[in-house]
Coordinates of C-alpha atoms in Angstrom, one line a residue:
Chain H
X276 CA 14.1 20.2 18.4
X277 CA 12.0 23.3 16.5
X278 CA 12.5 24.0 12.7
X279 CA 12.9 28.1 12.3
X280 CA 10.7 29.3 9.2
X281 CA 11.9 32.9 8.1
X282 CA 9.2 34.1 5.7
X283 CA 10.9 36.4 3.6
X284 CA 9.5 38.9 1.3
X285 CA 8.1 38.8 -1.2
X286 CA 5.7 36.1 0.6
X287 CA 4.3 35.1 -2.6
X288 CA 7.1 33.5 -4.1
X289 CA 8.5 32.3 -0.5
X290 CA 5.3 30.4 -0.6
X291 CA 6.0 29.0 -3.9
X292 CA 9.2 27.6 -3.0
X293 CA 7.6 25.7 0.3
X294 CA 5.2 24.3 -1.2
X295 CA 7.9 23.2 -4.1
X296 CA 9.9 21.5 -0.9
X297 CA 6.6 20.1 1.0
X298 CA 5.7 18.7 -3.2
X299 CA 9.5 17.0 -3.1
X300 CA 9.0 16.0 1.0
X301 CA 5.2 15.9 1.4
X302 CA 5.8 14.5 5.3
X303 CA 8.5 16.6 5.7
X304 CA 6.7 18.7 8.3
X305 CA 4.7 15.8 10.1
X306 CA 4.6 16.3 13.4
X307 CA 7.6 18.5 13.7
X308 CA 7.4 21.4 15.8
X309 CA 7.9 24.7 13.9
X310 CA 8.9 28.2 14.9
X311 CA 8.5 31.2 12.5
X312 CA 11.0 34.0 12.7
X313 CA 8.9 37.0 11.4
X314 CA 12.4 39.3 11.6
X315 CA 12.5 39.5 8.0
X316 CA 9.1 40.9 7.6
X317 CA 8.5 44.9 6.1
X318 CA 7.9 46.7 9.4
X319 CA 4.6 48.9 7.8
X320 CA 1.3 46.4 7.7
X321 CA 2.7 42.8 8.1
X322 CA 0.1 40.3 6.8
X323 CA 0.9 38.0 9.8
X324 CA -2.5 37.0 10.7
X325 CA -2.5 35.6 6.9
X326 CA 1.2 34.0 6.6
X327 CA -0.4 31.9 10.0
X328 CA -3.6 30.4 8.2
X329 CA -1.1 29.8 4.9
X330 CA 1.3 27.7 6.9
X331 CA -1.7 26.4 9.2
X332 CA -3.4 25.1 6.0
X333 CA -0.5 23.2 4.8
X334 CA -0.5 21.4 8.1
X335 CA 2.3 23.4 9.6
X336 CA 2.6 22.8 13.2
X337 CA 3.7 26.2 14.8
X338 CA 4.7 26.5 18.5
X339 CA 5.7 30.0 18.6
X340 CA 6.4 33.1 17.1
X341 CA 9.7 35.2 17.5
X342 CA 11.3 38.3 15.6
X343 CA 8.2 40.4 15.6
X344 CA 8.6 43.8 16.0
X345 CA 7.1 45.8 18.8
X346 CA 5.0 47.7 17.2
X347 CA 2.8 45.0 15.7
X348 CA 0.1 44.4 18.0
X349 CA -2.0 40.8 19.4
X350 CA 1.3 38.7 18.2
X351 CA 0.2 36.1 20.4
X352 CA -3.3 35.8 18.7
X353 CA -1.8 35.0 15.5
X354 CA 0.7 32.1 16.4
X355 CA 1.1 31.0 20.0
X356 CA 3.9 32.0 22.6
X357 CA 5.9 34.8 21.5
X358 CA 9.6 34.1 22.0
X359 CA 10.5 37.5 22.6
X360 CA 11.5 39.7 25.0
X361 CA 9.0 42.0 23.3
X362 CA 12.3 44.7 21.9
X363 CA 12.0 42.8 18.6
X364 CA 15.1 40.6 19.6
X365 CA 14.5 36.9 20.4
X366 CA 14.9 35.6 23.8
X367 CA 18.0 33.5 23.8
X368 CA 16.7 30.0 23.5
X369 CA 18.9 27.5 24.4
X370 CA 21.2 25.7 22.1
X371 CA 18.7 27.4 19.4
X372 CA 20.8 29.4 17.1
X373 CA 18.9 32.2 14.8
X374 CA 18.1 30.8 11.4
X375 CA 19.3 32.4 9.0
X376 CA 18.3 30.8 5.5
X377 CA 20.8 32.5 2.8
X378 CA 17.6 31.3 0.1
X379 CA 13.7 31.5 -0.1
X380 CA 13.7 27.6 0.5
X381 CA 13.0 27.5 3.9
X382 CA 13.6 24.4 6.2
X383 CA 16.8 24.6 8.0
X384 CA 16.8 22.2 11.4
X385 CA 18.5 23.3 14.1
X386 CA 18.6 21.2 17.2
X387 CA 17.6 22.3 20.7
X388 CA 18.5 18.8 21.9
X389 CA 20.9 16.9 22.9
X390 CA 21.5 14.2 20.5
X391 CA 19.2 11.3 21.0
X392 CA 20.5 8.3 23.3
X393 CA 21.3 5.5 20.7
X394 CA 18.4 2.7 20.9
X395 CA 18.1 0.9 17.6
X396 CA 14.7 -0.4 16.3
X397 CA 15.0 -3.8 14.2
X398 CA 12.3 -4.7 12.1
X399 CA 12.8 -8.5 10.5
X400 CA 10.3 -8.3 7.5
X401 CA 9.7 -6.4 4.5
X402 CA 7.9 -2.8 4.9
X403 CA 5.4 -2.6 2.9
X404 CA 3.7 0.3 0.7
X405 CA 1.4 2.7 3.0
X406 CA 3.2 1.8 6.2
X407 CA 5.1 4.2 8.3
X408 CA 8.0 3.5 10.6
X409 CA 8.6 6.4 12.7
X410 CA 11.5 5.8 15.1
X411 CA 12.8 9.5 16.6
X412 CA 15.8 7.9 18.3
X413 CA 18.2 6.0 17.2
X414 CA 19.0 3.7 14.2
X415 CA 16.3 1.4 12.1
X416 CA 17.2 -2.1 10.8
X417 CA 15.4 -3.2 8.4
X418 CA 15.6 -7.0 7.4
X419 CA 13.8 -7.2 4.3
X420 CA 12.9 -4.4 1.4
X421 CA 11.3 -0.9 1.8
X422 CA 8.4 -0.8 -0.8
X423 CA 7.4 1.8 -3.0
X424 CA 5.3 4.1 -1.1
X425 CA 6.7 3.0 2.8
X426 CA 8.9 4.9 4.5
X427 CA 11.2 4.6 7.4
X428 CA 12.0 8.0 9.4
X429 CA 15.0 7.4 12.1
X430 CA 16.4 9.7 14.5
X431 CA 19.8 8.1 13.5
X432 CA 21.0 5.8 10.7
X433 CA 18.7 3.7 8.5
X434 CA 20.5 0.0 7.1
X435 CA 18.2 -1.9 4.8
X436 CA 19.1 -5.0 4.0
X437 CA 17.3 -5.6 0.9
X438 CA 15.6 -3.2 -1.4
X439 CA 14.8 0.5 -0.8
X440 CA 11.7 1.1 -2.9
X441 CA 10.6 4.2 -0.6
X442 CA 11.6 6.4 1.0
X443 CA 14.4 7.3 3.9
X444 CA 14.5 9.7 6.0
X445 CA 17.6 9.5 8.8
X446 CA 19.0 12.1 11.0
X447 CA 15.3 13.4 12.5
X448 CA 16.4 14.5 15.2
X449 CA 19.5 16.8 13.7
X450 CA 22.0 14.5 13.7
X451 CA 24.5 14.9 11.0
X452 CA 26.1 12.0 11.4
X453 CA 23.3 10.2 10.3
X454 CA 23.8 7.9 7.0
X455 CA 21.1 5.6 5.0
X456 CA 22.8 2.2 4.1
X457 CA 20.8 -0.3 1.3
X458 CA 21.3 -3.4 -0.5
X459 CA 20.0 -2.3 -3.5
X460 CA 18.6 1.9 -4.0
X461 CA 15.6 2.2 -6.1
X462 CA 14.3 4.6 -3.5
X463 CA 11.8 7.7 -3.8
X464 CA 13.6 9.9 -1.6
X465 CA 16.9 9.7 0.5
X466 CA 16.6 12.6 3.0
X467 CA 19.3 13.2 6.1
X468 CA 18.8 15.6 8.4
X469 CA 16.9 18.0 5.9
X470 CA 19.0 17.4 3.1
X471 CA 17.0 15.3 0.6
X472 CA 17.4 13.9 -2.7
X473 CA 14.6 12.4 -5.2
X474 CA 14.9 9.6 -7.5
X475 CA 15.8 12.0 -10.0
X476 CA 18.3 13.9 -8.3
X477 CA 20.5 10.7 -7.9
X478 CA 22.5 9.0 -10.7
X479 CA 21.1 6.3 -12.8
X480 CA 24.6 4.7 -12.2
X481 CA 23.7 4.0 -8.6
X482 CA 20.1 2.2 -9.6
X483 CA 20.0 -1.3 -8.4
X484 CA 23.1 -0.9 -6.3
X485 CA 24.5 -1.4 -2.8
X486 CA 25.2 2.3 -1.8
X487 CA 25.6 4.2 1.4
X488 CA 24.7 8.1 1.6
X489 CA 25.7 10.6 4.2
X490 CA 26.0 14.1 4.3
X491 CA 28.9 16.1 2.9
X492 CA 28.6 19.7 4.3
X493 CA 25.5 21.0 2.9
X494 CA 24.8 18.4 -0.1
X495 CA 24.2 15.1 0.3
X496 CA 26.6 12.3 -1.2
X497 CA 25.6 9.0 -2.3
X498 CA 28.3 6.4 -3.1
X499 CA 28.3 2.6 -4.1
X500 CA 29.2 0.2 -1.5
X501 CA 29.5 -2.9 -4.3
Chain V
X262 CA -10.4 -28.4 9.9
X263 CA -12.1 -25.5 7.8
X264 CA -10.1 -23.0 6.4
X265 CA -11.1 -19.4 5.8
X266 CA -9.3 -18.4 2.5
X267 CA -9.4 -14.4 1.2
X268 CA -9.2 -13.6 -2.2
X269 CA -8.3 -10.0 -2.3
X270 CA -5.7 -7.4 -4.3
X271 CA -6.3 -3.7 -3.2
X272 CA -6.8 -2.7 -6.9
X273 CA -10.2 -3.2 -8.6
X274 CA -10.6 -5.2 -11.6
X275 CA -7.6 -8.0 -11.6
X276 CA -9.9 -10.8 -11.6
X277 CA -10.6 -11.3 -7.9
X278 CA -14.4 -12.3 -8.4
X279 CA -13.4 -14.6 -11.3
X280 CA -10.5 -16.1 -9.3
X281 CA -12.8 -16.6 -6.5
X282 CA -15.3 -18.6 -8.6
X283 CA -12.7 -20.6 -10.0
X284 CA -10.6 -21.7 -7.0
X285 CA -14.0 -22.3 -5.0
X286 CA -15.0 -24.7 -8.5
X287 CA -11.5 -26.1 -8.5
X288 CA -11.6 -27.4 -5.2
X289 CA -15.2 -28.3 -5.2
X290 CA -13.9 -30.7 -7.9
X291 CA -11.2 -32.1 -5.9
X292 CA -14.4 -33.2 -3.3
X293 CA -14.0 -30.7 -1.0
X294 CA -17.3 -29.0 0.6
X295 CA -16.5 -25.1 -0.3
X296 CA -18.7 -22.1 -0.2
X297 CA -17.7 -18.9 -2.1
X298 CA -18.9 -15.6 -0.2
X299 CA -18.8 -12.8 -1.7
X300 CA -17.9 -9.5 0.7
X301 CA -19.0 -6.8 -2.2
X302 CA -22.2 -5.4 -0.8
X303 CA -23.6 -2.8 -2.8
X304 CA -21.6 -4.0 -6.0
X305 CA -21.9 -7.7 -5.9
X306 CA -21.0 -9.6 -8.8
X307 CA -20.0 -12.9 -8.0
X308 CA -23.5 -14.6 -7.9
X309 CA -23.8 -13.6 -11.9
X310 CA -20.1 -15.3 -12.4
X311 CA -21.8 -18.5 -10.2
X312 CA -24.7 -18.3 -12.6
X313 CA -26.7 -18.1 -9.6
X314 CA -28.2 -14.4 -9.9
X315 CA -31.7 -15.5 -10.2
X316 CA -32.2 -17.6 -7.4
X317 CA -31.1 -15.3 -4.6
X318 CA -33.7 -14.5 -2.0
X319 CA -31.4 -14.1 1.4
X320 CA -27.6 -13.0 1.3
X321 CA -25.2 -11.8 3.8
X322 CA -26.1 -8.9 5.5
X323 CA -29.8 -10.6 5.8
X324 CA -27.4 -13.7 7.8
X325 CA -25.2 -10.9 9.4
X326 CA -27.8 -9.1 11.0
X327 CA -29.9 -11.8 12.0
X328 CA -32.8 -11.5 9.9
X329 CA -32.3 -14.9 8.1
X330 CA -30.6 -18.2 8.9
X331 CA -27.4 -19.1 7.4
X332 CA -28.7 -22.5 5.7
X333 CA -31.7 -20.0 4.0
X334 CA -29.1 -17.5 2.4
X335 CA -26.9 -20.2 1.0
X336 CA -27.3 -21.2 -2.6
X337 CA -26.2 -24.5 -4.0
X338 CA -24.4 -25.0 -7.2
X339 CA -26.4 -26.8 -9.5
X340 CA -23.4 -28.3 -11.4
X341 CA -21.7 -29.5 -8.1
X342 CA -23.7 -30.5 -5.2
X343 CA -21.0 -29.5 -2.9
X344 CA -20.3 -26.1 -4.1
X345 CA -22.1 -22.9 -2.5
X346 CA -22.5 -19.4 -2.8
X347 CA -23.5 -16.9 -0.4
X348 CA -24.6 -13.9 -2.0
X349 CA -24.2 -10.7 -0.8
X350 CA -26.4 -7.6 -1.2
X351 CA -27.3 -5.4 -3.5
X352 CA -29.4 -2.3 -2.1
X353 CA -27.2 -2.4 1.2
X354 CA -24.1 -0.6 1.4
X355 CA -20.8 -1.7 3.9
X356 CA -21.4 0.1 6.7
X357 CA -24.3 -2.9 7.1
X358 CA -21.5 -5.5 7.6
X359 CA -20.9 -5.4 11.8
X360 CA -17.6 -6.8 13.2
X361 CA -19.6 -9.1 15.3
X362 CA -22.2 -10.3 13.2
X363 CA -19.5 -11.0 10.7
X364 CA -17.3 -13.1 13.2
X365 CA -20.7 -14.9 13.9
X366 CA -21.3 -16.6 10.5
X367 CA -17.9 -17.1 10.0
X368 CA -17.6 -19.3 12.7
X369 CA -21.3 -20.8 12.0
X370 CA -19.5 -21.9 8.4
X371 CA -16.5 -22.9 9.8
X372 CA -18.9 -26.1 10.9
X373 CA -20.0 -26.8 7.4
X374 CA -17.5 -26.1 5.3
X375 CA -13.7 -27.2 4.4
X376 CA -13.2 -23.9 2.7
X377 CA -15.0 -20.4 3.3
X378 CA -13.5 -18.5 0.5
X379 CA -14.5 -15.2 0.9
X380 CA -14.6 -12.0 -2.5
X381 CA -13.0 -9.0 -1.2
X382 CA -14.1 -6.1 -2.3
X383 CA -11.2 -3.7 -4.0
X384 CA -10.3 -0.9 -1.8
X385 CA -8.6 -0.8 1.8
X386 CA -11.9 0.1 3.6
X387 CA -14.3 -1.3 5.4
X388 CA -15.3 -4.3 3.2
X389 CA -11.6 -5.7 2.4
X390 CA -11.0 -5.4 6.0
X391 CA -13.8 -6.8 7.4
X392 CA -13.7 -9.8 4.5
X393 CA -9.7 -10.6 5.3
X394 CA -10.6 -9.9 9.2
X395 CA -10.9 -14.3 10.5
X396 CA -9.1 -15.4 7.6
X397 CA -6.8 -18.0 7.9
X398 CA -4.9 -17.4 4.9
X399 CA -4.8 -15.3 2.0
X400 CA -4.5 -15.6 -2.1
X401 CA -3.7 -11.6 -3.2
X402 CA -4.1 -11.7 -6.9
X403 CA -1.7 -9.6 -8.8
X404 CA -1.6 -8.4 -12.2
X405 CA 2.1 -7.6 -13.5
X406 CA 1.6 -4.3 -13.7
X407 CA 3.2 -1.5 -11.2
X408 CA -0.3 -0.2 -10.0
X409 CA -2.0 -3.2 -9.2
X410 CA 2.0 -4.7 -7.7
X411 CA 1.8 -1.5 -5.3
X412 CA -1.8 -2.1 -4.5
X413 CA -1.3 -5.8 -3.5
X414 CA 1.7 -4.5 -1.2
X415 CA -0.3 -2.0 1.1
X416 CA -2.9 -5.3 1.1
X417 CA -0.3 -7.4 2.2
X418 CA 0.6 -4.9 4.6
X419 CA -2.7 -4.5 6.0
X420 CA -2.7 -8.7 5.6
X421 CA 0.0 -8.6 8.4
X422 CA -1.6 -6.2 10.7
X423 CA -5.4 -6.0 11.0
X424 CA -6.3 -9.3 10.6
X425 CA -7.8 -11.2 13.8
X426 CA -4.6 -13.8 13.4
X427 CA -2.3 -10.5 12.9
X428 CA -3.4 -9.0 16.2
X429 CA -3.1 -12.4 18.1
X430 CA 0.5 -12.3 16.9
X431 CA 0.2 -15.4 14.5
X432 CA 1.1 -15.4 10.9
X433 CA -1.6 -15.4 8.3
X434 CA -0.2 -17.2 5.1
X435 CA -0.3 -15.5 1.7
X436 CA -0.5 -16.8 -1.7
X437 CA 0.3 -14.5 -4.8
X438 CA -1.9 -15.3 -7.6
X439 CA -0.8 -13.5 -10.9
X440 CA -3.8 -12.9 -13.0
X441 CA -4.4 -11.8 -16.7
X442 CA -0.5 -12.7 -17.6
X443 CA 0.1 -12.3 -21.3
X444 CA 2.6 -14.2 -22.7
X445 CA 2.8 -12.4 -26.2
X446 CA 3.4 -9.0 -24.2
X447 CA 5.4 -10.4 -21.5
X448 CA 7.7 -11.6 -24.1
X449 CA 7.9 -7.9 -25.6
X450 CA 8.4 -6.9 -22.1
X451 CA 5.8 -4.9 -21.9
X452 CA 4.4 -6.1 -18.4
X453 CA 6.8 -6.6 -14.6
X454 CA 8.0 -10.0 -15.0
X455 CA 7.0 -12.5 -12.7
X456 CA 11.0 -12.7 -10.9
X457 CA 10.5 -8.5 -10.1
X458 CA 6.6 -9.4 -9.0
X459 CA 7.5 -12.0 -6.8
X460 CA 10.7 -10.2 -5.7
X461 CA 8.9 -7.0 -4.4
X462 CA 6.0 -8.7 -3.1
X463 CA 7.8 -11.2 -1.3
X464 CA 5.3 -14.2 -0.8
X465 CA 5.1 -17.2 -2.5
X466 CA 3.6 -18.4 -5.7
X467 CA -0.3 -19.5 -6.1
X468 CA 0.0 -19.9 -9.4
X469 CA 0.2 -18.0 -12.9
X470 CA -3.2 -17.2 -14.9
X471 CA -2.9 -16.3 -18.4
X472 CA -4.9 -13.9 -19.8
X473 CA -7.7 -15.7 -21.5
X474 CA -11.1 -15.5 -24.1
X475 CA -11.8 -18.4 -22.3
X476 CA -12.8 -17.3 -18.6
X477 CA -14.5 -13.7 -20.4
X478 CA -16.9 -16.2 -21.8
X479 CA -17.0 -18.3 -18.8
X480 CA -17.9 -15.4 -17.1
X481 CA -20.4 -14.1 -19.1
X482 CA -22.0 -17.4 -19.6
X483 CA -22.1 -17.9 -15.7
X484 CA -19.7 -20.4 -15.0
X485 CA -16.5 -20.8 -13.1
X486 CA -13.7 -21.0 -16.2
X487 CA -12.9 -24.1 -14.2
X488 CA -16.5 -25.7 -14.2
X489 CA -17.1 -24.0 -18.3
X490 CA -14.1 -25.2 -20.0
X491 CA -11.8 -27.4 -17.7
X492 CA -9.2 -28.4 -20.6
X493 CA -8.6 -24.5 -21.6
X494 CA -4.8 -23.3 -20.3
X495 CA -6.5 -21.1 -17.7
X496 CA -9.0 -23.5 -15.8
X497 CA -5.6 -26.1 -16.0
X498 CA -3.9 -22.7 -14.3
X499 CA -6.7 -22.8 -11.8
X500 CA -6.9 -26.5 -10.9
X501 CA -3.3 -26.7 -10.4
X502 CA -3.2 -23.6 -8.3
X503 CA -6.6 -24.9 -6.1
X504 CA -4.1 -28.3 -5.8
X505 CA -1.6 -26.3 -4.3
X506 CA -3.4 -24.0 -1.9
X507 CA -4.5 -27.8 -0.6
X508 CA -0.8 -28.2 -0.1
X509 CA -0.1 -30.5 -3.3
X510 CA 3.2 -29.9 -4.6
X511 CA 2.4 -29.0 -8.2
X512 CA 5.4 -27.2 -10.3
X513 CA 4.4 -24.0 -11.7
X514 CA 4.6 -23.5 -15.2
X515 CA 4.2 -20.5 -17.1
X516 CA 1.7 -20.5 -19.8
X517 CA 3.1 -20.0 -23.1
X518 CA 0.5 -21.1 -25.2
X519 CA 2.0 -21.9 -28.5
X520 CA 0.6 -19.5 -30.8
X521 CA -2.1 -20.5 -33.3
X522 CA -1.8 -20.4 -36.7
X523 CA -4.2 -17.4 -37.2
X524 CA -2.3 -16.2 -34.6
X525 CA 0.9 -16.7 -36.9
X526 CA -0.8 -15.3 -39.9
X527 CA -1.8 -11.8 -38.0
X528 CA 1.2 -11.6 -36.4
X529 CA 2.8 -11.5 -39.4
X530 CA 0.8 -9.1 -40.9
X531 CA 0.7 -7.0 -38.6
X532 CA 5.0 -6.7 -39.2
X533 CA 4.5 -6.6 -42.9

C-alpha cells in the first residue's frame, strides 16, 4: 500500500494545506510509503528538486516518482524510482489506481494490497500517554482506557473497552470497513482509513459516551451505541 | 525483605523531594531502618529538605563509581537514628550514573535497609529511568491538575516497561499519591477531582496530601513535615499513607480542614 501525493499548483498554498493536515494528523505519514504524482506540474521549469526536500523535511517517506514529463531531466535524482514508462504516462501499477484528489488537501490512500489477513491483537491493560500501538493487520482490543496522548493504529477495527483519551487510527491498511468502537469517546482524534476527525469536529453530545464510528462514503459518522 | 520504593511523577515540582522526606520520616517513625536516596544529580535538593546539606562529604555517584564506600556516603538523621540519606551530587551531571554501578549499590542497600526510597528526578530521561530501574514498587505523585495527570501517565507507562521487574515480565506495584490538593479550590472545582484522577490513572490510592504552610516551612526549616510538625493535617496525611504503603489498612480521608475563623472573616470579604 503507497499513498499518491499530487502537488498541484500553486505549490505554495498546496503546502499550506499539508502541513494544515500533518498539524490535524502529525503521524499521519509515519512510516507510510508515499508516491508523488508530479502530472499536475506546469510543464516549463518545475521546481521538483525543491517540492522533494519540502516533503523530505516534513518526514515524508517517498518511494518513487511517477507523472513527470519527458522533458524534465535526472527525475530519478530527485525522488527514487521513476514509475514511468518515460512518455509522461505511469506504468500501470497493479491494483494502484491514479489519484486524483478533486482538492489541494492531499492524502488519498489507495491500496495496492490485498486486504490484510484478520489477526487481532489484545492488549488487557490501560495504554498509557506516549505509548504507541502500531498493529498493521487486523483488529486491536483494548481492555482498559486509551490515555490522552497514546494512540492505537490498526490495520482493521479498534474496540476499546473503556475510555478513549487518544487517539484512533483504524483501517491502516485501506480497509473501509474498518470501524473504532469505545466505552466512553473523549478521544483526540478518530481517523479511519484517512478520514479523520478532531475533538472538535465531533459533537459535544457524543462526549463521555459509548459510540461506534465508521465510514459513510467520504465523511466519517460517529453514532452512540448507549 | 528490603523494598526499593520510587518516588517519581514525570512533571517537575509536585512535591516529589518533599514526599520523599516525608514517607522516608514516616516510616523511620514506625521503626523501620529507611534510607532516602536522592537520584537528582546536578540539581539535588533533598539533602537541604533532610537538613543534612552541611554535612555531606561523599554522595552517590562518588558510591556509584567506586571512589567511596557506601557506609562513607551515607548520612544519618540526627533526629532519628534509623533514618538515612544518601546525597547525591552537585557538580556531576546524569550521564555519571552507570547502569551497573547503579544496580551495585542497590543491591549493597538492599542488605541494610527495609526501605531504599529513592528521589526521582522529573523528566523521562536518564535519571527517572535509571532511579525507577530495580524498584520494587512505585508511589507516582500527582497533582490534580491535567499536566502533571498526563505526565504521571507516560511515567506509569514507562513504570510498566523499562523497569528491571517490567522486563522480567513481573508486575511492579504503583501507588498514586495526590499532592498539593486544595480543598477550598477543589470545592469551586477548580482542580480534576480525585474520582477523574484515579479513573484515568488507573492505580490505587497512596494517600491524599493537602496543600499546606505547614510542609513550605518544614521544608525550609529542614525537616521532613512529618518529623517538623507531626499533628499538622499533612504530616497525619503522610503517616497514614507511610502505614499503608507498609500494607496497613488505613481509610483514606480527604482533608477538609475546617476553615479557620480568619479564614471565615477573609472569605467573607473577599465576597463583600
Amino acid at each position: 500500500m503507497a499513498l499518491v501525493l499530487a502537488p498541484e499548483p500553486p505549490v505554495a498554498g498546496w503546502f499550506q494545506a499539508l502541513d494544515a493536515q500533518i498539524a490535524r494528523a502529525p503521524s499521519f505519514f509515519d512510516a507510510r510509503p508515499v508516491i508523488v504524482d508530479l502530472a499536475a506540474l506546469p510543464r516549463e521549469q518545475p521546481d521538483v528538486a525543491g517540492l522533494i526536500q519540502a516533503l523530505a523535511e516534513r518526514g515524508i517517506r517517498i518511494i518513487g516518482t511517477e507523472g513527470a514529463h519527458p522533458n524534465w531531466h535526472d527525475v530519478a535524482k530527485w525522488g527514487g524510482p521513476i514509475l514511468t514508462n518515460g512518455k509522461g504516462r505511469p506504468v500501470e501499477v497493479p491494483e494502484q489506481p491514479p489519484a486524483a484528489p478533486a482538492e489541494p488537501v492531499p492524502p488519498v490512500a489507495e491500496p495496492a494490497a490485498a486486504e490484510p489477513a484478520a489477526a487481532s491483537l489484545v492488549i488487557a491493560q490501560t495504554v498509557r500517554s506516549g505509548q504507541s500501538v502500531v498493529h498493521e493487520s487486523g483488529d486491536v482490543t483494548v481492555i482498559g482506557s486509551v490515555s490522552s496522548g497514546a494512540e492505537i493504529l490498526a490495520g482493521g477495527s479498534i474496540h476499546i473497552y473503556g475510555s478513549l483519551r487518544g487517539r484512533a487510527i483504524a483501517g491502516l491498511g485501506g480497509s473501509r470497513q474498518a470501524r473504532i468502537f469505545c466505552n466512553k469517546l473523549h478521544a483526540e482524534l478518530l481517523a479511519i482509513e484517512g478520514v479523520y476527525k478532531t475533538a472538535d469536529d465531533m459533537d459535544p453530545k457524543l462526549h463521555g459516551r459509548s459510540i461506534q464510528a465508521w465510514l459513510d462514503g467520504e465523511r466519517m459518522s460517529i453514532a452512540a451505541m448507549d | 525483605m528490603a523494598e526499593v520504593v520510587v518516588v517519581t511523577s514525570g512533571k517537575g515540582g509536585v512535591g516529589k523531594t518533599t514526599s520523599t522526606a516525608a514517607l522516608g520520616a514516616a516510616l523511620a517513625q514506625g521503626g523501620e531502618n529507611v534510607v532516602v536516596v536522592d537520584f537528582d544529580v546536578g540539581l539535588r535538593n533533598l539533602d537541604l529538605i533532610m537538613g543534612a546539606e552541611r554535612r555531606v562529604v561523599f554522595d552517590l555517584i562518588n558510591v556509584v563509581q567506586g571512589d567511596a564506600k557506601l557506609h562513607q556516603a551515607l548520612i544519618r538523621d540526627k533526629r532519628l537514628e534509623n533514618l538515612s540519606l544518601m546525597p547525591a551530587s552537585q557538580t556531576r551531571d546524569k550521564e555519571a550514573l552507570t547502569e551497573a554501578g547503579v544496580a551495585r549499590v542497590i543491591e549493597e542497600m538492599r542488605e541494610k535497609f527495609d526501605w531504599i526510597i529513592c528521589d526521582s528526578p522529573a523528566g523521562i530521561e536518564r535519571g527517572a529511568t535509571l532511579a525507577m530501574r530495580h524498584a520494587d514498587r512505585a508511589v507516582v505523585v500527582t497533582n490534580p491538575e491535567v499536566s502533571s495527570v498526563r505526565d504521571s501517565d507516560r511515567i506509569i507507562g514507562l513504570l510498566d516497561s523499562k523497569t528491571a521487574k517490567a522486563e522480567k515480565g513481573q508486575r511492579l506495584s504503583k501507588h498514586l499519591l495526590l499532592t498539593r490538593y486544595d480543598p477550598v479550590r477543589a470545592q469551586r472545582g477548580e482542580m480534576l477531582k480525585t474520582e477523574d484522577v484515579l479513573e484515568i490513572l488507573s492505580i490505587p490510592l497512596l494517600g491524599i496530601i493537602p496543600e499546606s504552610q505547614d510542609v513550605l516551612r518544614a521544608s525550609n526549616l529542614g525537616a521532613p513535615v512529618t518529623i517538623n510538625s507531626p499533628a499538622s493535617v499533612a504530616a497525619r496525611a503522610y503517616a497514614e499513607a507511610a502505614k499503608r504503603l507498609r500494607g496497613e489498612t488505613v481509610e483514606v480521608s480527604l482533608p477538609a480542614e475546617r476553615p479557620s475563623f480568619f479564614g471565615k472573616l477573609f472569605g467573607r470579604r473577599a465576597v463583600a
